[in-house]
Amino acid sequence: KYNTSVEKIKEWNNLRDNLIYPGKRLVIYIQ
């Protein structure tokens, strides 16, 4: 869907694990 990877999303959002909480706003850069 997005031309990016989970690792990059985690890096952008300073996520230390793969847990995404409902309602949590993520920073996603679309290339």
Short mmCIF file of N, CA and C in Angstrom, two decimals:
data_model
loop_
_atom_site.label_atom_id
_atom_site.label_comp_id
_atom_site.label_asym_id
_atom_site.label_seq_id
_atom_site.Cartn_x
_atom_site.Cartn_y
_atom_site.Cartn_z
N LYS A 1 0.85 -1.19 0.00
CA LYS A 1 0.00 0.00 0.00
C LYS A 1 0.89 1.25 0.00
N TYR A 2 1.80 1.31 0.95
CA TYR A 2 2.74 2.43 0.98
C TYR A 2 4.07 1.93 0.46
N ASN A 3 4.73 2.77 -0.31
CA ASN A 3 6.03 2.38 -0.85
C ASN A 3 7.11 2.63 0.19
N THR A 4 7.01 1.86 1.28
CA THR A 4 7.97 2.00 2.36
C THR A 4 8.05 0.67 3.09
N SER A 5 8.80 0.61 4.15
CA SER A 5 8.94 -0.63 4.90
C SER A 5 8.59 -0.40 6.36
N VAL A 6 8.27 -1.48 7.02
CA VAL A 6 7.95 -1.40 8.44
C VAL A 6 9.14 -0.86 9.21
N GLU A 7 10.33 -1.26 8.81
CA GLU A 7 11.53 -0.80 9.50
C GLU A 7 11.67 0.72 9.43
N LYS A 8 11.38 1.27 8.27
CA LYS A 8 11.49 2.73 8.12
C LYS A 8 10.44 3.44 8.94
N ILE A 9 9.23 2.90 8.94
CA ILE A 9 8.16 3.50 9.73
C ILE A 9 8.53 3.47 11.21
N LYS A 10 9.09 2.34 11.66
CA LYS A 10 9.52 2.22 13.05
C LYS A 10 10.60 3.24 13.35
N GLU A 11 11.53 3.42 12.41
CA GLU A 11 12.63 4.36 12.61
C GLU A 11 12.10 5.79 12.70
N TRP A 12 11.17 6.15 11.79
CA TRP A 12 10.62 7.50 11.79
C TRP A 12 9.87 7.81 13.07
N ASN A 13 9.23 6.77 13.61
CA ASN A 13 8.38 6.98 14.78
C ASN A 13 9.05 6.56 16.08
N ASN A 14 10.34 6.24 16.01
CA ASN A 14 11.08 5.82 17.21
C ASN A 14 10.40 4.65 17.91
N LEU A 15 9.92 3.70 17.10
CA LEU A 15 9.26 2.53 17.68
C LEU A 15 10.32 1.49 18.03
N ARG A 16 10.23 0.95 19.23
CA ARG A 16 11.21 -0.04 19.65
C ARG A 16 10.71 -1.46 19.42
N ASP A 17 9.46 -1.58 19.01
CA ASP A 17 8.94 -2.91 18.71
C ASP A 17 7.89 -2.76 17.61
N ASN A 18 7.18 -3.85 17.33
CA ASN A 18 6.21 -3.81 16.24
C ASN A 18 4.81 -3.51 16.72
N LEU A 19 4.67 -3.08 17.98
CA LEU A 19 3.34 -2.81 18.50
C LEU A 19 2.83 -1.46 18.01
N ILE A 20 1.71 -1.50 17.33
CA ILE A 20 1.05 -0.27 16.91
C ILE A 20 -0.26 -0.19 17.67
N TYR A 21 -0.38 0.82 18.51
CA TYR A 21 -1.58 0.94 19.34
C TYR A 21 -2.70 1.61 18.55
N PRO A 22 -3.93 1.15 18.76
CA PRO A 22 -5.07 1.77 18.10
C PRO A 22 -5.12 3.27 18.41
N GLY A 23 -5.26 4.07 17.38
CA GLY A 23 -5.34 5.51 17.57
C GLY A 23 -3.98 6.18 17.62
N LYS A 24 -2.93 5.37 17.63
CA LYS A 24 -1.58 5.96 17.65
C LYS A 24 -1.27 6.55 16.29
N ARG A 25 -0.81 7.79 16.29
CA ARG A 25 -0.52 8.47 15.03
C ARG A 25 0.90 8.17 14.60
N LEU A 26 1.03 7.64 13.39
CA LEU A 26 2.34 7.31 12.87
C LEU A 26 2.75 8.34 11.83
N VAL A 27 4.04 8.56 11.77
CA VAL A 27 4.58 9.43 10.73
C VAL A 27 4.98 8.54 9.57
N ILE A 28 4.35 8.76 8.42
CA ILE A 28 4.67 7.96 7.24
C ILE A 28 5.01 8.89 6.09
N TYR A 29 6.22 8.72 5.57
CA TYR A 29 6.64 9.56 4.46
C TYR A 29 6.37 8.81 3.16
N ILE A 30 5.58 9.40 2.29
CA ILE A 30 5.27 8.77 1.01
C ILE A 30 6.27 9.25 -0.03
N GLN A 31 6.91 8.31 -0.68
CA GLN A 31 7.89 8.67 -1.69
C GLN A 31 7.25 8.70 -3.07
#
